[in-house]
Amino acid sequence: MRVFILLAAFLFSFTISKAQLVSGNVKDAEGKPMAGSTIKLLKDSLLVKLAVSNDKGAFSFSNVSSGNYMVNISHVGYPATNSASFIVNGTDISIPEIVITKSAVDLKAVQVVAQKPIVEVKADKTILNVEGTINSTGSDALELLRKSPGVTIDKDDNLGMNGKNGVQVYIDGRPSPLSGQDLANYLKSMQSGNIESIELISNPSAKYDAAGNAGIINIRLKKNKSFGTNGSVNAGWNIGTYAKYNAGFSLNHRNKNINIFGNYGYNDAKNAVTLGIYRTVLDSLFDQNGSITANTRSHNFKVGADYFINKKNTLGVIINGTYNTNQVDNYSRTGISYLPTSKLDRYLVADNSNAMKNDNLNFNLNYNYVGSKGKNLTINADHGTYKLNNNQFQPNTYYDSTGKNMLHSITYRMITPATIYINSVKVDYEQNLKKGKLGYGAKTAFVKTDNNFQRYNVYTSNSELDKDRSNRFRYTENINAGYVNYSRPFKRFQVQLGLRVENTNMEGTSTGLKNNGTGYTPYDSTFTRHYTDFFPSAAISFTKNAKNQFSVNYSRRIDRPNYQDLNPFEFKLDEYTFQKGNINLLPQYTNSFGFSHTYKYKLTTSLNYSIVKDMFTQLFDTAEASKAFISKRNLATQNIASMNISYPYRYKSYSVFTNLNTSYSKYTADFGEGRKVKLDAFALNMYMQHSLKFAKTWTAEMTAFYNAPTVYQGSLKAKSLWSIDAGIQKQVFKGRGSIKTSVSDIFHTLQFNGTSDFAGQKTTIKSNWESRQFKLNFSYRFGSNQVKSARMRSTGAEEEMKRTQQSSSTPGI
């Protein structure tokens, strides 16, 4: 209510005046004034003015023109610290008190030991700084996302954000082509030790690809930028039901002409999962209980180089990849009963195994030019290859109601190799124009997939290809895009307008053999689509005074169907469950309207309303009487209203970040009599992170999150989820080493429970996994960490830093 009162007061009391002063003060962690600190006033990362703090730690800049600014503080023996960004619009600005913390190591040369906040909330995104946090140690990327503000993950590991599905995952600013379980497996292979930060971008600008109705999750991998030769090593051990191991290292060498960097991570883990599915269809009841063990080994690496041709031109190359093997063993027992009499009829024992191998290799060649008057040109050329191989062995044995006498058995094997190739070129250009900044660019991307599904009936002495159940699906997609974006600050507000156009061309071909009664004949099911869409975006920021900032924004986005969801072939998952793609599945479109308010640069409140048309929904339908049929359809409409509140607080060595995200969704669809969906869903997500530093070299952390009961994908009602993690860190070897230990999900409450009722089929699902783990990690930094500003000014490394800062908000392929 306070936000709306402030907004109303702002709208009625809007006045214009000329900016006179930007002021603030600097203190250390004990609250003492920091005299003699160098204060830089930065505008678009460029130095505008310099000042020195007085004996009270105070500083000021006079006659500051309108625009976006940030203050940078440096002091000998302390890491450089940035303030939150702020807008000067004609009134005096008083920056909240800035606290700088003494470097962990006393070095002869000036060194930077950066201390980033765990969570940063900015106008366009929320950043989780994974590097250096205690409770993230030993976690994979999927687990980190599960506990991120506003992010939800359903039973099938599908991602959602702010009450919406359709999240586009980026790795280092480049969209991943993976989705569904393939994406989940890839994120599980990515360890926290290789991740620098996670960016949650709910309303991307026109510069980003339009894909991702819920927004973008950008996972940034580590890249060392320090001068000289340096590196780090780390090793970790986790224990839940089974032990898990991880280790890695990084190396970097940088001089005035070149920066060479690389890192490697290894993970060896065995995980346990239990799953229960209770399903009623017509007159039958299926009570399935299973346990799953997964043995995972993954190798992740990243190597690259930046060559500083001169002060304005930089050429870079990056190679990164993941090699992952996963052996999954599923032990399942299903009791099948006749509902009218509640009498157990028979058991199905389906103990299957799946050997998976997923390899990914990416190449990037980039060029950057930084000129005068804000001119910046960035070119990225990318090639990526994903090779996915599954070999699943599925025996199905039926027993009588005693579970002792075998009735019959059927065994089959599924071999499903898949290959994905990605090629893209992207060009971005920015320049100053009429007191603002104009940006425009273009991109062309080609994705080609080849999926060969082979099912074999396994007999005692041999195996035979099941021609009715085997299929090859090839899919190509070409997207050509262009965008223009313009932003300009005025006296009391800033305006950003953007327009993106994307032309999509795709073709899918499903081939195999079809039984015509007398034999098998080849079939070829091919479909094509061509369409062009426009995606406008706009944002307006208002500054009433130093304490209150307001903004409104709008964007239109798209989610295209995944290639797996388009394949019309009917896949048999088990004796009673089938999955089939839908060639009539349309893209889903979202129009989002947002409003946000920031109070004293800390308390941020955001309101968002979205309308999703033709929303994707996974539905359980009936096929051949008592058999389950899984497919995706377009629900008519989804309306979502969401609110996000975040607040960081710091007192001396204690800090806390709190985030509350809540949403209300309304789903409506009509597929005919007895096949209607009408659901109202409420979701609430809470996240809290506490950090306390004590005794100079000790840090303690506690993380808590809670997901209220909600509805996933329009048909699955899920109960609440919550967990609490706690950990402690000790710095050793004069700050170069650290020992971290933590316990995740202390009370073992992170368990999934959900129900579904659609088309005469009622389903109850229960699942839990090794969420409670004890984790131990050791890391050590070696070599130089010097940042020599004189050298940077003389060699063009300063321009490279600007390029790096800009690329943090610029996607690649």
Coordinates of C-alpha atoms in Angstrom, one line a residue, residues 20-293:
Q20 CA 22.9 20.6 -8.1
L21 CA 24.7 18.0 -6.1
V22 CA 25.5 14.3 -5.7
S23 CA 26.8 13.5 -2.3
G24 CA 27.5 10.5 0.0
N25 CA 29.9 9.1 2.6
V26 CA 32.2 6.1 3.0
K27 CA 32.8 4.0 6.1
D28 CA 34.7 0.8 6.9
A29 CA 33.1 -2.4 8.2
E30 CA 33.3 -1.0 11.8
G31 CA 31.5 2.1 10.9
K32 CA 34.5 4.4 11.0
P33 CA 34.8 7.2 8.3
M34 CA 37.2 6.6 5.5
A35 CA 39.2 9.7 4.8
G36 CA 41.3 10.1 1.6
S37 CA 39.3 7.6 -0.5
T38 CA 39.4 8.1 -4.2
I39 CA 35.8 8.6 -5.5
K40 CA 35.0 8.2 -9.2
L41 CA 31.7 9.4 -10.7
L42 CA 31.0 7.1 -13.6
K43 CA 28.4 7.5 -16.4
D44 CA 28.0 4.5 -18.7
S45 CA 31.2 3.1 -17.3
L46 CA 33.1 6.3 -18.3
L47 CA 34.8 8.6 -15.8
V48 CA 33.0 11.9 -15.4
K49 CA 34.5 13.4 -12.2
L50 CA 36.9 12.6 -9.4
A51 CA 36.7 13.5 -5.7
V52 CA 38.5 12.6 -2.4
S53 CA 36.5 11.9 0.8
N54 CA 37.2 14.2 3.8
D55 CA 38.0 13.3 7.4
K56 CA 34.3 12.4 7.9
G57 CA 34.3 10.1 4.9
A58 CA 32.0 12.6 3.0
F59 CA 32.3 13.5 -0.7
S60 CA 30.3 15.4 -3.2
F61 CA 30.1 16.3 -6.9
S62 CA 28.5 19.6 -8.1
N63 CA 26.8 20.6 -11.3
V64 CA 26.1 17.0 -12.4
S65 CA 24.0 16.7 -15.6
S66 CA 21.1 14.3 -16.1
G67 CA 21.8 10.7 -16.7
N68 CA 22.6 7.2 -15.3
Y69 CA 25.5 7.2 -12.8
M70 CA 27.5 5.0 -10.5
V71 CA 30.1 5.8 -7.8
N72 CA 33.3 3.8 -7.5
I73 CA 35.4 4.0 -4.3
S74 CA 39.0 2.9 -4.0
H75 CA 41.3 3.0 -1.0
V76 CA 44.7 1.5 -0.5
G77 CA 44.4 -2.0 1.1
Y78 CA 40.7 -2.2 0.3
P79 CA 38.9 -3.7 -2.7
A80 CA 37.3 -1.3 -5.2
T81 CA 33.6 -0.9 -4.4
N82 CA 30.7 0.3 -6.5
S83 CA 27.5 1.9 -5.4
A84 CA 24.1 1.0 -6.8
S85 CA 23.3 2.8 -10.0
F86 CA 21.2 5.9 -9.8
I87 CA 19.6 8.5 -12.0
V88 CA 20.2 12.2 -11.9
N89 CA 17.1 14.0 -13.1
G90 CA 17.2 17.6 -11.8
T91 CA 17.3 17.1 -8.0
D92 CA 20.0 16.7 -5.4
I93 CA 21.0 13.0 -4.9
S94 CA 22.2 11.6 -1.6
I95 CA 23.7 8.2 -2.1
P96 CA 23.2 5.6 0.7
E97 CA 26.2 5.0 3.0
I98 CA 28.9 2.9 1.3
V99 CA 30.8 0.4 3.3
I100 CA 34.1 -1.0 2.2
T101 CA 35.8 -4.1 3.7
K102 CA 39.5 -4.5 4.2
S103 CA 41.2 -6.9 1.8
A104 CA 41.7 -10.4 3.2
V105 CA 45.5 -10.3 2.2
D106 CA 48.0 -7.6 2.9
L107 CA 49.9 -7.4 -0.4
K108 CA 52.9 -5.3 -1.4
A109 CA 51.3 -4.3 -4.7
V110 CA 47.8 -3.0 -4.9
Q111 CA 45.5 -6.0 -5.2
V112 CA 41.7 -6.4 -5.5
V113 CA 39.9 -9.0 -3.5
A114 CA 36.4 -8.3 -4.6
Q115 CA 33.5 -8.9 -2.2
K116 CA 30.3 -9.0 -4.1
P117 CA 26.9 -9.2 -2.4
I118 CA 25.3 -12.6 -2.5
V119 CA 22.2 -11.2 -4.4
E120 CA 22.1 -8.0 -6.4
V121 CA 18.7 -6.5 -7.5
K122 CA 19.0 -4.2 -10.6
A123 CA 16.5 -2.5 -12.7
D124 CA 16.5 -5.2 -15.4
K125 CA 17.6 -8.3 -13.6
T126 CA 18.5 -10.1 -10.3
I127 CA 22.0 -11.5 -10.0
L128 CA 23.0 -14.4 -7.7
N129 CA 26.8 -14.2 -7.2
V130 CA 27.4 -17.9 -6.8
E131 CA 31.2 -17.6 -6.6
G132 CA 32.4 -17.3 -3.0
T133 CA 29.1 -18.3 -1.3
I134 CA 29.2 -21.1 1.2
N135 CA 25.9 -22.9 0.8
S136 CA 26.3 -23.2 -3.0
T137 CA 29.4 -25.3 -2.6
G138 CA 29.0 -28.8 -4.0
S139 CA 25.7 -28.0 -5.7
D140 CA 24.9 -28.4 -9.4
A141 CA 23.3 -25.6 -11.5
L142 CA 19.8 -27.2 -11.3
E143 CA 19.9 -27.2 -7.5
L144 CA 21.1 -23.6 -7.4
L145 CA 18.1 -22.6 -9.6
R146 CA 15.7 -24.5 -7.5
K147 CA 16.5 -22.2 -4.6
S148 CA 16.8 -19.0 -6.6
P149 CA 14.3 -16.1 -6.0
G150 CA 11.2 -16.5 -8.1
V151 CA 12.4 -19.7 -9.9
T152 CA 10.3 -22.9 -9.7
I153 CA 11.1 -26.5 -10.9
D154 CA 8.4 -29.1 -11.3
K155 CA 8.6 -32.9 -10.9
D156 CA 10.0 -33.2 -14.5
D157 CA 12.7 -30.6 -13.9
N158 CA 10.9 -28.0 -16.1
L159 CA 11.9 -24.4 -15.2
G160 CA 9.5 -21.6 -14.4
M161 CA 10.0 -18.0 -13.3
N162 CA 7.5 -15.6 -11.7
G163 CA 4.6 -17.9 -12.2
K164 CA 5.3 -18.6 -15.9
N165 CA 6.8 -21.5 -17.8
G166 CA 8.9 -20.9 -20.9
V167 CA 12.3 -19.9 -19.5
Q168 CA 15.2 -19.5 -21.9
V169 CA 18.5 -20.7 -20.4
Y170 CA 21.7 -18.9 -21.6
I171 CA 25.2 -20.0 -20.9
D172 CA 27.7 -17.1 -21.0
G173 CA 25.1 -15.0 -22.9
R174 CA 24.4 -17.7 -25.5
P175 CA 21.0 -19.5 -25.5
S176 CA 21.1 -23.3 -25.0
P177 CA 19.2 -25.4 -27.6
L178 CA 18.4 -28.0 -25.0
S179 CA 15.0 -28.4 -23.3
G180 CA 13.1 -30.7 -21.0
Q181 CA 15.1 -33.6 -19.5
D182 CA 18.1 -32.9 -21.8
L183 CA 18.4 -29.4 -20.3
A184 CA 18.0 -30.8 -16.8
N185 CA 20.7 -33.4 -17.3
Y186 CA 23.0 -30.7 -18.7
L187 CA 22.4 -28.4 -15.7
K188 CA 23.0 -31.3 -13.3
S189 CA 26.4 -31.8 -14.9
M190 CA 27.4 -28.2 -14.3
Q191 CA 29.0 -27.7 -10.8
S192 CA 28.9 -24.5 -8.7
G193 CA 32.7 -24.4 -8.7
N194 CA 32.6 -23.4 -12.4
I195 CA 29.8 -20.8 -12.1
E196 CA 30.5 -17.1 -11.3
S197 CA 26.9 -15.9 -11.2
I198 CA 23.3 -16.5 -12.3
E199 CA 21.3 -13.7 -13.8
L200 CA 17.5 -13.8 -13.7
I201 CA 16.2 -11.4 -16.4
S202 CA 12.4 -11.1 -16.3
N203 CA 11.9 -8.4 -18.9
P204 CA 14.8 -8.5 -21.5
S205 CA 15.2 -5.6 -23.9
A206 CA 15.0 -5.9 -27.7
K207 CA 18.8 -6.7 -27.8
Y208 CA 18.0 -10.2 -26.5
D209 CA 16.3 -13.0 -28.4
A210 CA 12.5 -12.9 -28.1
A211 CA 12.4 -16.5 -27.0
G212 CA 11.5 -17.1 -23.3
N213 CA 8.0 -16.1 -22.2
A214 CA 9.0 -16.1 -18.5
G215 CA 12.3 -14.4 -19.3
I216 CA 16.0 -15.5 -19.4
I217 CA 18.2 -17.3 -16.9
N218 CA 21.8 -16.5 -17.9
I219 CA 24.5 -18.7 -16.2
R220 CA 27.9 -17.0 -16.3
L221 CA 31.0 -19.2 -16.0
K222 CA 34.1 -18.0 -14.4
K223 CA 36.7 -16.0 -16.2
N224 CA 39.8 -14.5 -14.5
K225 CA 40.8 -10.9 -15.5
S226 CA 43.7 -10.3 -13.2
F227 CA 47.2 -9.4 -14.5
G228 CA 50.2 -11.7 -14.3
T229 CA 50.0 -15.5 -13.9
N230 CA 47.5 -16.8 -11.4
G231 CA 45.0 -19.6 -10.8
S232 CA 43.1 -21.6 -8.2
V233 CA 42.4 -25.2 -7.3
N234 CA 39.4 -26.7 -5.4
A235 CA 38.2 -30.1 -4.2
G236 CA 35.0 -31.1 -2.5
W237 CA 33.2 -34.1 -0.9
N238 CA 29.4 -34.4 -0.3
I239 CA 27.6 -37.2 1.5
G240 CA 23.8 -37.9 1.5
T241 CA 22.8 -41.5 0.9
Y242 CA 25.9 -41.9 -1.2
A243 CA 29.2 -40.0 -1.4
K244 CA 29.9 -37.5 -4.2
Y245 CA 33.2 -35.9 -5.3
N246 CA 34.1 -32.8 -7.2
A247 CA 37.4 -31.0 -8.1
G248 CA 38.6 -28.4 -10.4
F249 CA 41.3 -25.8 -11.3
S250 CA 41.7 -22.5 -13.2
L251 CA 44.7 -20.8 -14.8
N252 CA 45.1 -17.4 -16.2
H253 CA 47.9 -15.3 -17.7
R254 CA 47.5 -11.7 -18.7
N255 CA 49.9 -9.0 -19.9
K256 CA 49.5 -5.8 -21.9
N257 CA 48.8 -7.6 -25.1
I258 CA 46.9 -10.8 -24.3
N259 CA 44.8 -12.5 -21.7
I260 CA 44.8 -16.4 -21.8
F261 CA 42.4 -18.2 -19.4
G262 CA 41.0 -21.6 -18.8
N263 CA 39.3 -23.8 -16.2
Y264 CA 38.3 -27.4 -15.7
G265 CA 35.8 -29.1 -13.4
Y266 CA 35.2 -32.8 -12.6
N267 CA 32.2 -34.3 -10.8
D268 CA 31.6 -37.9 -9.7
A269 CA 28.3 -38.5 -7.9
K270 CA 25.9 -41.2 -7.1
N271 CA 22.3 -40.0 -6.3
A272 CA 19.2 -41.8 -5.0
V273 CA 15.6 -40.9 -5.8
T274 CA 12.4 -42.5 -4.7
L275 CA 9.2 -42.1 -6.8
G276 CA 5.6 -43.1 -6.2
I277 CA 2.7 -42.7 -8.7
Y278 CA -0.9 -43.6 -7.7
R279 CA -3.1 -43.5 -10.8
T280 CA -6.8 -44.4 -11.5
V281 CA -8.1 -44.8 -15.0
L282 CA -11.6 -46.1 -15.7
D283 CA -12.0 -49.3 -13.7
S284 CA -8.2 -49.8 -13.0
L285 CA -5.9 -48.6 -10.3
F286 CA -2.1 -48.5 -10.7
D287 CA 0.0 -48.1 -7.6
Q288 CA 3.7 -47.6 -8.7
N289 CA 6.6 -47.4 -6.3
G290 CA 10.2 -47.2 -7.4
S291 CA 13.7 -46.3 -6.5
I292 CA 16.2 -44.7 -8.8
T293 CA 20.0 -44.5 -8.6

